Amino acid sequence: MTLQELYQQIRLQQAIVQRLNDLWPEFEMPEELLAGMMDRETAGQAYRKLDAVLAGDEDHMKMLFCQMECARRVFDRYQEFGISGEIFRQTMMCFPRFIEECKKMHGRFFFDRGWWTYRQISMSLFRIGTLEYELCAEEGKPVICLHIPSDADLSSESVDDSLKQASSFFEAYAPDYEKSGRYTCDSWLLSPVLRELLPETSRIVAFQKRFQLTRTQTEGSECIGWIFQRPLDTEIRELPENTTLQRRAKALLLAGGSIGSGCGVIESGRNKSGK
């Protein structure tokens, strides 16, 4: 796979493609750090070193270019493991999704999520259906961390299908993780406060019911970016009110409240449908 083929497969924004093409071939990528980002054990450390090397990188285009090259190379590993091209494509489509989120929040295209996407290029995180799954460790034991992309369809049918596909995927690709029987999720979407703001028929409420809460956090402004698609430092009075959740969440914030977050787990043998 060439870089241009990758850009086309994941539907990378043309304006970003042009900026990346302008970097080639003058920009010399640090091969040792690229190799480090493609290794699950060293990906985080390699990213941080590369971020320091690329200090002053305008809009993080050089970082994006390096991670695109890693994604291009990782495609061969997907094939070696027999992982479908569709899972590869859906997983790497996080890049244009994050860039689009920057446009919605700040009014222009740029890349700000290199601190997260080293997970995708090191084959630590996969998108399977509507949800994402990351190979993690909890007290030294393997666990699968579940993430909810901003474009996730949280209908019961889509979530059920994703969990079913994920179980089969990890049974084949990472059996030790699937055998652990634990799917964990740490997100504002699991905040108990949302049950006070949303009707019982809400997809978010139905999603919450799949999990046994293990911890809650009452403070935190993470929800502003996701609910309102605005920078975290936006004045509360300036937040939009286009949806029921936005209106109710804004009223809560104006009253001095907060949404916070929750951490939950789906244990092996528990009904993942939440019914």
Short mmCIF file of N, CA and C in Angstrom, two decimals, residues 14-130:
data_model
loop_
_atom_site.label_atom_id
_atom_site.label_comp_id
_atom_site.label_asym_id
_atom_site.label_seq_id
_atom_site.Cartn_x
_atom_site.Cartn_y
_atom_site.Cartn_z
N GLN A 14 -8.74 16.32 1.63
CA GLN A 14 -7.83 16.68 0.54
C GLN A 14 -6.90 17.82 0.92
N ALA A 15 -7.38 18.76 1.71
CA ALA A 15 -6.52 19.86 2.14
C ALA A 15 -5.35 19.34 2.98
N ILE A 16 -5.60 18.31 3.79
CA ILE A 16 -4.54 17.71 4.60
C ILE A 16 -3.62 16.88 3.73
N VAL A 17 -4.18 16.15 2.78
CA VAL A 17 -3.35 15.36 1.85
C VAL A 17 -2.35 16.27 1.14
N GLN A 18 -2.80 17.43 0.70
CA GLN A 18 -1.91 18.36 0.00
C GLN A 18 -0.77 18.81 0.90
N ARG A 19 -1.08 19.08 2.15
CA ARG A 19 -0.03 19.52 3.08
C ARG A 19 0.97 18.39 3.34
N LEU A 20 0.46 17.15 3.44
CA LEU A 20 1.38 16.02 3.64
C LEU A 20 2.23 15.79 2.40
N ASN A 21 1.63 15.93 1.23
CA ASN A 21 2.40 15.77 -0.02
C ASN A 21 3.50 16.81 -0.13
N ASP A 22 3.25 17.98 0.42
CA ASP A 22 4.26 19.05 0.37
C ASP A 22 5.47 18.71 1.23
N LEU A 23 5.27 17.84 2.22
CA LEU A 23 6.39 17.43 3.08
C LEU A 23 7.30 16.43 2.39
N TRP A 24 6.76 15.71 1.44
CA TRP A 24 7.50 14.64 0.76
C TRP A 24 8.19 15.19 -0.47
N PRO A 25 9.48 14.89 -0.74
CA PRO A 25 10.33 13.96 0.03
C PRO A 25 11.35 14.67 0.91
N GLU A 26 11.20 15.99 1.15
CA GLU A 26 12.21 16.75 1.89
C GLU A 26 12.32 16.32 3.36
N PHE A 27 11.18 15.96 3.95
CA PHE A 27 11.20 15.63 5.38
C PHE A 27 11.77 14.24 5.60
N GLU A 28 12.80 14.16 6.41
CA GLU A 28 13.45 12.87 6.71
C GLU A 28 12.89 12.34 8.02
N MET A 29 12.16 11.27 7.95
CA MET A 29 11.54 10.71 9.15
C MET A 29 12.53 9.90 9.98
N PRO A 30 12.49 10.04 11.31
CA PRO A 30 13.39 9.28 12.20
C PRO A 30 12.94 7.82 12.28
N GLU A 31 13.62 6.95 11.57
CA GLU A 31 13.20 5.55 11.44
C GLU A 31 13.10 4.84 12.78
N GLU A 32 14.04 5.12 13.69
CA GLU A 32 14.02 4.42 14.97
C GLU A 32 12.74 4.72 15.75
N LEU A 33 12.30 5.98 15.70
CA LEU A 33 11.09 6.36 16.43
C LEU A 33 9.84 5.85 15.74
N LEU A 34 9.87 5.78 14.42
CA LEU A 34 8.74 5.19 13.71
C LEU A 34 8.58 3.73 14.11
N ALA A 35 9.69 3.00 14.14
CA ALA A 35 9.64 1.60 14.54
C ALA A 35 9.13 1.46 15.97
N GLY A 36 9.52 2.40 16.83
CA GLY A 36 9.07 2.38 18.22
C GLY A 36 7.58 2.60 18.34
N MET A 37 7.03 3.49 17.51
CA MET A 37 5.59 3.75 17.57
C MET A 37 4.78 2.58 17.04
N MET A 38 5.38 1.72 16.26
CA MET A 38 4.66 0.56 15.71
C MET A 38 4.72 -0.65 16.64
N ASP A 39 5.42 -0.51 17.76
CA ASP A 39 5.55 -1.59 18.73
C ASP A 39 4.67 -1.27 19.93
N ARG A 40 3.76 -2.16 20.28
CA ARG A 40 2.83 -1.90 21.37
C ARG A 40 3.53 -1.56 22.67
N GLU A 41 4.67 -2.19 22.93
CA GLU A 41 5.37 -2.00 24.19
C GLU A 41 6.07 -0.64 24.28
N THR A 42 6.46 -0.07 23.15
CA THR A 42 7.25 1.16 23.16
C THR A 42 6.54 2.34 22.51
N ALA A 43 5.32 2.14 22.04
CA ALA A 43 4.64 3.16 21.24
C ALA A 43 4.51 4.50 21.97
N GLY A 44 4.07 4.47 23.21
CA GLY A 44 3.89 5.71 23.94
C GLY A 44 5.19 6.47 24.14
N GLN A 45 6.22 5.76 24.53
CA GLN A 45 7.53 6.40 24.75
C GLN A 45 8.08 6.96 23.44
N ALA A 46 7.96 6.20 22.36
CA ALA A 46 8.45 6.65 21.06
C ALA A 46 7.69 7.90 20.59
N TYR A 47 6.38 7.91 20.83
CA TYR A 47 5.60 9.09 20.45
C TYR A 47 6.10 10.33 21.19
N ARG A 48 6.31 10.21 22.49
CA ARG A 48 6.75 11.37 23.27
C ARG A 48 8.12 11.87 22.82
N LYS A 49 9.00 10.95 22.48
CA LYS A 49 10.32 11.35 21.98
C LYS A 49 10.18 12.07 20.64
N LEU A 50 9.34 11.53 19.78
CA LEU A 50 9.14 12.14 18.47
C LEU A 50 8.49 13.51 18.61
N ASP A 51 7.56 13.64 19.52
CA ASP A 51 6.91 14.92 19.75
C ASP A 51 7.93 15.97 20.17
N ALA A 52 8.91 15.56 20.98
CA ALA A 52 9.96 16.49 21.40
C ALA A 52 10.87 16.85 20.23
N VAL A 53 11.18 15.86 19.40
CA VAL A 53 12.03 16.11 18.22
C VAL A 53 11.34 17.07 17.26
N LEU A 54 10.03 16.96 17.16
CA LEU A 54 9.27 17.77 16.20
C LEU A 54 8.71 19.04 16.83
N ALA A 55 9.30 19.51 17.91
CA ALA A 55 8.82 20.72 18.57
C ALA A 55 8.71 21.86 17.56
N GLY A 56 7.59 22.57 17.60
CA GLY A 56 7.37 23.65 16.65
C GLY A 56 6.73 23.20 15.35
N ASP A 57 6.35 21.93 15.29
CA ASP A 57 5.71 21.35 14.10
C ASP A 57 4.35 22.01 13.87
N GLU A 58 4.22 22.79 12.80
CA GLU A 58 3.00 23.54 12.54
C GLU A 58 1.81 22.61 12.32
N ASP A 59 0.79 22.79 13.14
CA ASP A 59 -0.44 22.00 13.06
C ASP A 59 -0.18 20.50 13.17
N HIS A 60 1.02 20.14 13.65
CA HIS A 60 1.41 18.73 13.84
C HIS A 60 1.35 17.94 12.53
N MET A 61 1.67 18.60 11.43
CA MET A 61 1.63 17.91 10.14
C MET A 61 2.76 16.89 10.01
N LYS A 62 3.92 17.18 10.57
CA LYS A 62 5.02 16.22 10.49
C LYS A 62 4.70 14.98 11.34
N MET A 63 4.09 15.21 12.49
CA MET A 63 3.68 14.07 13.31
C MET A 63 2.66 13.24 12.56
N LEU A 64 1.70 13.90 11.94
CA LEU A 64 0.69 13.17 11.17
C LEU A 64 1.34 12.40 10.03
N PHE A 65 2.28 13.02 9.36
CA PHE A 65 2.97 12.35 8.25
C PHE A 65 3.68 11.09 8.73
N CYS A 66 4.37 11.20 9.89
CA CYS A 66 5.06 10.04 10.45
C CYS A 66 4.07 8.94 10.81
N GLN A 67 2.94 9.31 11.41
CA GLN A 67 1.97 8.30 11.82
C GLN A 67 1.26 7.69 10.62
N MET A 68 1.09 8.47 9.55
CA MET A 68 0.52 7.90 8.32
C MET A 68 1.48 6.87 7.72
N GLU A 69 2.76 7.15 7.78
CA GLU A 69 3.74 6.19 7.27
C GLU A 69 3.72 4.92 8.11
N CYS A 70 3.57 5.08 9.43
CA CYS A 70 3.45 3.90 10.30
C CYS A 70 2.20 3.09 9.94
N ALA A 71 1.09 3.79 9.73
CA ALA A 71 -0.16 3.10 9.36
C ALA A 71 0.01 2.34 8.06
N ARG A 72 0.70 2.96 7.11
CA ARG A 72 0.94 2.30 5.81
C ARG A 72 1.71 0.99 6.01
N ARG A 73 2.72 1.03 6.84
CA ARG A 73 3.53 -0.17 7.08
C ARG A 73 2.76 -1.21 7.88
N VAL A 74 1.94 -0.77 8.83
CA VAL A 74 1.20 -1.70 9.68
C VAL A 74 0.17 -2.49 8.88
N PHE A 75 -0.24 -1.96 7.73
CA PHE A 75 -1.18 -2.69 6.89
C PHE A 75 -0.66 -4.09 6.58
N ASP A 76 0.64 -4.23 6.36
CA ASP A 76 1.22 -5.55 6.09
C ASP A 76 1.07 -6.48 7.29
N ARG A 77 1.17 -5.95 8.49
CA ARG A 77 0.99 -6.77 9.69
C ARG A 77 -0.45 -7.25 9.81
N TYR A 78 -1.37 -6.38 9.47
CA TYR A 78 -2.78 -6.79 9.47
C TYR A 78 -2.96 -8.01 8.57
N GLN A 79 -2.35 -7.95 7.40
CA GLN A 79 -2.48 -9.06 6.46
C GLN A 79 -1.83 -10.32 7.01
N GLU A 80 -0.67 -10.17 7.65
CA GLU A 80 0.02 -11.32 8.21
C GLU A 80 -0.83 -12.02 9.28
N PHE A 81 -1.56 -11.23 10.07
CA PHE A 81 -2.41 -11.79 11.12
C PHE A 81 -3.78 -12.20 10.60
N GLY A 82 -4.04 -11.95 9.33
CA GLY A 82 -5.33 -12.31 8.76
C GLY A 82 -6.47 -11.40 9.19
N ILE A 83 -6.13 -10.17 9.59
CA ILE A 83 -7.15 -9.20 10.00
C ILE A 83 -7.68 -8.50 8.75
N SER A 84 -8.97 -8.34 8.68
CA SER A 84 -9.59 -7.83 7.46
C SER A 84 -9.17 -6.41 7.14
N GLY A 85 -9.16 -6.11 5.84
CA GLY A 85 -8.86 -4.76 5.39
C GLY A 85 -9.89 -3.77 5.87
N GLU A 86 -11.13 -4.22 6.09
CA GLU A 86 -12.17 -3.32 6.57
C GLU A 86 -11.90 -2.87 8.00
N ILE A 87 -11.42 -3.78 8.85
CA ILE A 87 -11.07 -3.37 10.22
C ILE A 87 -9.91 -2.40 10.19
N PHE A 88 -8.93 -2.65 9.30
CA PHE A 88 -7.82 -1.71 9.15
C PHE A 88 -8.35 -0.34 8.75
N ARG A 89 -9.20 -0.29 7.74
CA ARG A 89 -9.70 0.99 7.23
C ARG A 89 -10.50 1.73 8.30
N GLN A 90 -11.41 1.01 8.97
CA GLN A 90 -12.23 1.65 9.99
C GLN A 90 -11.37 2.15 11.16
N THR A 91 -10.34 1.37 11.51
CA THR A 91 -9.46 1.77 12.61
C THR A 91 -8.70 3.03 12.25
N MET A 92 -8.14 3.09 11.05
CA MET A 92 -7.33 4.24 10.65
C MET A 92 -8.16 5.45 10.24
N MET A 93 -9.45 5.27 10.10
CA MET A 93 -10.30 6.42 9.81
C MET A 93 -10.44 7.33 11.03
N CYS A 94 -9.82 6.95 12.13
CA CYS A 94 -9.76 7.86 13.28
C CYS A 94 -9.05 9.15 12.90
N PHE A 95 -8.09 9.08 11.98
CA PHE A 95 -7.31 10.27 11.62
C PHE A 95 -8.20 11.35 10.98
N PRO A 96 -8.91 11.07 9.91
CA PRO A 96 -9.80 12.12 9.38
C PRO A 96 -10.91 12.50 10.35
N ARG A 97 -11.35 11.57 11.19
CA ARG A 97 -12.40 11.90 12.17
C ARG A 97 -11.89 12.93 13.16
N PHE A 98 -10.69 12.73 13.67
CA PHE A 98 -10.13 13.68 14.63
C PHE A 98 -9.87 15.04 13.97
N ILE A 99 -9.42 15.02 12.73
CA ILE A 99 -9.17 16.28 12.02
C ILE A 99 -10.48 17.03 11.80
N GLU A 100 -11.53 16.30 11.48
CA GLU A 100 -12.85 16.92 11.31
C GLU A 100 -13.35 17.49 12.64
N GLU A 101 -13.06 16.82 13.73
CA GLU A 101 -13.45 17.33 15.04
C GLU A 101 -12.74 18.65 15.34
N CYS A 102 -11.47 18.76 14.92
CA CYS A 102 -10.74 20.02 15.09
C CYS A 102 -11.42 21.14 14.32
N LYS A 103 -11.87 20.82 13.10
CA LYS A 103 -12.55 21.82 12.28
C LYS A 103 -13.84 22.28 12.96
N LYS A 104 -14.61 21.35 13.51
CA LYS A 104 -15.87 21.71 14.15
C LYS A 104 -15.63 22.56 15.39
N MET A 105 -14.58 22.25 16.15
CA MET A 105 -14.33 22.96 17.39
C MET A 105 -13.61 24.29 17.19
N HIS A 106 -12.70 24.33 16.21
CA HIS A 106 -11.82 25.50 16.08
C HIS A 106 -11.93 26.22 14.74
N GLY A 107 -12.70 25.65 13.81
CA GLY A 107 -12.92 26.34 12.56
C GLY A 107 -11.88 26.11 11.48
N ARG A 108 -10.95 25.19 11.70
CA ARG A 108 -9.96 24.90 10.67
C ARG A 108 -9.44 23.48 10.85
N PHE A 109 -8.86 22.93 9.77
CA PHE A 109 -8.29 21.59 9.81
C PHE A 109 -6.90 21.62 10.43
N PHE A 110 -6.68 20.77 11.41
CA PHE A 110 -5.34 20.48 11.91
C PHE A 110 -5.39 19.18 12.67
N PHE A 111 -4.24 18.70 13.12
CA PHE A 111 -4.15 17.39 13.79
C PHE A 111 -3.67 17.60 15.22
N ASP A 112 -4.45 17.15 16.18
CA ASP A 112 -4.08 17.37 17.58
C ASP A 112 -4.12 16.10 18.42
N ARG A 113 -4.19 14.93 17.79
CA ARG A 113 -4.44 13.71 18.53
C ARG A 113 -3.34 12.67 18.41
N GLY A 114 -2.12 13.11 18.10
CA GLY A 114 -1.01 12.15 18.00
C GLY A 114 -0.75 11.42 19.31
N TRP A 115 -1.09 12.08 20.43
CA TRP A 115 -0.91 11.46 21.74
C TRP A 115 -1.85 10.27 21.95
N TRP A 116 -2.85 10.15 21.08
CA TRP A 116 -3.80 9.04 21.16
C TRP A 116 -3.60 8.02 20.05
N THR A 117 -3.32 8.48 18.84
CA THR A 117 -3.34 7.60 17.67
C THR A 117 -2.13 6.67 17.56
N TYR A 118 -1.15 6.83 18.44
CA TYR A 118 -0.08 5.82 18.41
C TYR A 118 -0.65 4.45 18.80
N ARG A 119 -1.79 4.44 19.45
CA ARG A 119 -2.45 3.17 19.80
C ARG A 119 -2.91 2.42 18.54
N GLN A 120 -3.47 3.16 17.60
CA GLN A 120 -3.94 2.52 16.37
C GLN A 120 -2.78 1.99 15.53
N ILE A 121 -1.71 2.76 15.43
CA ILE A 121 -0.61 2.36 14.55
C ILE A 121 0.30 1.31 15.20
N SER A 122 0.09 1.03 16.48
CA SER A 122 0.87 -0.03 17.14
C SER A 122 0.04 -1.29 17.33
N MET A 123 -1.15 -1.31 16.69
CA MET A 123 -2.05 -2.46 16.80
C MET A 123 -2.42 -2.75 18.25
N SER A 124 -2.60 -1.67 19.02
CA SER A 124 -3.11 -1.79 20.38
C SER A 124 -4.60 -1.53 20.42
N LEU A 125 -5.11 -0.79 19.44
CA LEU A 125 -6.51 -0.38 19.43
C LEU A 125 -7.11 -0.65 18.05
N PHE A 126 -8.31 -1.20 18.05
CA PHE A 126 -8.99 -1.56 16.80
C PHE A 126 -10.43 -1.05 16.84
N ARG A 127 -10.90 -0.58 15.70
CA ARG A 127 -12.32 -0.29 15.59
C ARG A 127 -13.01 -1.50 14.97
N ILE A 128 -13.98 -2.00 15.69
CA ILE A 128 -14.73 -3.17 15.24
C ILE A 128 -16.21 -2.82 15.30
N GLY A 129 -16.78 -2.56 14.16
CA GLY A 129 -18.14 -2.08 14.14
C GLY A 129 -18.22 -0.67 14.67
N THR A 130 -19.16 -0.40 15.53
CA THR A 130 -19.39 0.96 15.99
C THR A 130 -18.48 1.40 17.13
#
